[in-house]
Amino acid sequence: MQEFILPANNAEMTWVCLLIPLLPLIGFLINGLGNRKLPNGLAGLIGCATVIGSFLLSLYLFFGFEGYGNRPYTTDIFNWISVGALKIPFSFQIDQLSLVMLLLVTGVGSVIHIYSAGYMSHDENFGKFFSFLNLFVFSMLLLVMGSNYVMMFVGWEGVGLCSYLLIGFWNKVTPYNNAAKKAFIMNRIGDLGFLLGIFLIFITYGSVSYGEVFNQASQLSEVNDGVVIAITMLLFVGAMGKSAQLPLYTWLPDAMAGPTPVSALIHAATMVTAGIYMVIRSNVLYTLAPVTLEWVAIIGLATALFAATIGLFQNDIKKVLAYSTVSQLGYMFLALGVMAYSSSLFHVLTHAFFKALLFLGAGSVIHAMSGEQDLRKMGGLKKALPITFLTFLIGTLAISGIPPFAGFFSKDELLAHVFVHSKVMWAFGLLTSFMTAFYMFRLLYLAFFGEFRGTEDQRHHLHESPAVMTIPLIILAILSTIGGFMGLPAVFSENHMLGNFLSPIYELARRAVPSAFEANHLSHETEYILMAVSVGVAVVAIIMAYFIYGKKRTVPAEEGAALSPVHKLVYNKYYVDELYNALFVKPVMALSTGLYRFVEKGIIDPIVNGFGKVTLGGGRSLRFVQSGATGSYILLMVLGIALILLLNFII
Amino acid sequence: MNEIPEVIRTIPLNLYLYFSTALFCIGITGVLIRRNAIIIFMCIELMLNSVNLLLTAFSAYRSDPNGQIFVFFIMAVAAAEVAVGLAIIVMIYRNLRTTDINILNKLKW
């Protein structure tokens, strides 16, 4: 059956595939077990070396892939679950998609690990931090390398766990713990959908292995088949949770409570893109369900727009970036919804570069400001932090979509696909793009230009971060600059490197629904105009931000100052958290309090305690039989024997 | 032992049965009503002997030697028990100057 995926017949490949996730796992075990005993330097070295090792091995796989005949292959490690008809091997699938994700996870992961060694150097739980980071990388690798949905689910849960552990890393602060719990619970809601989707896949296709499922789906299912729509919808619920889409997005901004490298690695570059990876992986199923795709596009667009508006008025440097992440993820789903799978992945890649860069830059700022995150207390950091400023500027330009930085190419390609699909969606996408450029430059002006607004102590403390932190920034800045060239638009070059590379993974979908893949090329003039429009919009936004926050030096209002109603509504994030609180949290709390008071206290407790009391009381009263008088014992014994004999006689 | 000896047959099995039962009941009564530990001990011996007698009688009447072999075992065990039991009683007497079982109630809760 599996004509597209061959088993690897090469022991070397098997070992390489096995080692890639194994290295971070070993790092996790060493750092986790030796948390308090290992010196910080060694812990950091182990943490970084294992991930860099995985990166090198991934590179090896990547460059060996062509030599292997450019064909996807699976490597069976062992037989994992085997119950009746359900056979789930523990095996890895290496194809174009997993290779790209591998390079992303281990590459950006390595850079962020190195950065963390500097950022967390003053933390007392340094080893613990690295062990969690390594565990995260391990889970993420399982997620992207697994050859079936169950392995993906295991990785999916693993990254969720690590996200929880790392958001609540500073677990002595209650709000941080609450943020961790919020992320965990919100993700569980999505995971329920994902899990049901997997069950439905197994019921429908009798397997959970990608090769098998997609083969069957491409041959048996029809377009807009009810079951396929149900499967894809359920899977998408999982993606909504993990990738912070409406209405399950509120955990991501709160997740910023974790250490900044965590925000960069988990909540911007890798884990949150798991939903996109999953949809691209399931492209056959999604292509067969245009109804779902339409929903994906609508929800993605709504999220992009919604989060971007909230980002406009945030004053916490990391919160702005967090809402921008939610917004960009919405963009990616919008692209998935219009079946621009490769463009979506392209944006995942470039976004990983520049958003990781921005987060790490923000981390560098926070480091210099001794933990201050409020933009209103910053300003004029340009001189004190030249490298951070320069790299941050590159990241900001990239996310705003200014050529030739990476964000321009991916965003432009994405918007071009949306334009073909629907002009209205494209207009809203453009609006989002406008807001993105605006709030990113607002952030830039507030933090790096103008007068310093912090305390005297902070002013004296200002310093550029050490090399271990600035070098990752520089690496990511370079990637953000040149990363876009792996997908040049058709007007510049016929050779879209990333698109061509990824093209084989849509083979089955193309066979199942040939019409969906019919090229609808834009004319070159249209493409130029689209490009010009999107750049123009970004430039206008930048100029606006310059006049408001650069030239006039407006500083956002202090906490509690009177705001216009609309401003207030947006500043308070549309009161969505409050809404959820009133709609879900409060009723559930009330219900559980009621259940506790009446069912637990009134019914269950008396029953359980009753058993205990009866036993105790019985023992206490029977104690008096134990008189110690030999005569009475003997009498009882004789009577007992007599009774037994009598019973024997009667019965 | 293919046939029952003449001597034994002169007394019917019923009488053995009645006698043993009487002996056993005397033993039980003694155990229940006497307070002296040594007397109680003797009464227990009486009960054991009644059982031994019964076993022997059945064994003889059924021409089966197994019963008599059991009797030997019971005697051996009883002897051992008496040795231990008497030792305990002597120790109790030495400590308490009495063997009255109504006073020996130290084993209660």
PDB file of C-alpha atoms in Angstrom, chain A residues 43 72 116 136 262 285 362 388 462 510 544:
ATOM      1  CA  ALA A  43      24.670  21.911  32.998  1.00  0.00           C
ATOM      2  CA  PRO A  72      10.303   9.836   2.302  1.00  0.00           C
ATOM      3  CA  SER A 116      19.562  30.867  27.831  1.00  0.00           C
ATOM      4  CA  PHE A 136      10.785  20.227  25.403  1.00  0.00           C
ATOM      5  CA  VAL A 262      10.928  30.037  26.871  1.00  0.00           C
ATOM      6  CA  LEU A 285      -7.583  15.110   4.778  1.00  0.00           C
ATOM      7  CA  ALA A 362      13.137  41.846  24.473  1.00  0.00           C
ATOM      8  CA  THR A 388      20.248  44.611  20.787  1.00  0.00           C
ATOM      9  CA  LEU A 462      21.947  49.690  31.797  1.00  0.00           C
ATOM     10  CA  ARG A 510      -3.098  16.224  -5.543  1.00  0.00           C
ATOM     11  CA  MET A 544       2.279  56.935  11.570  1.00  0.00           C
TER      12      MET A 544
END
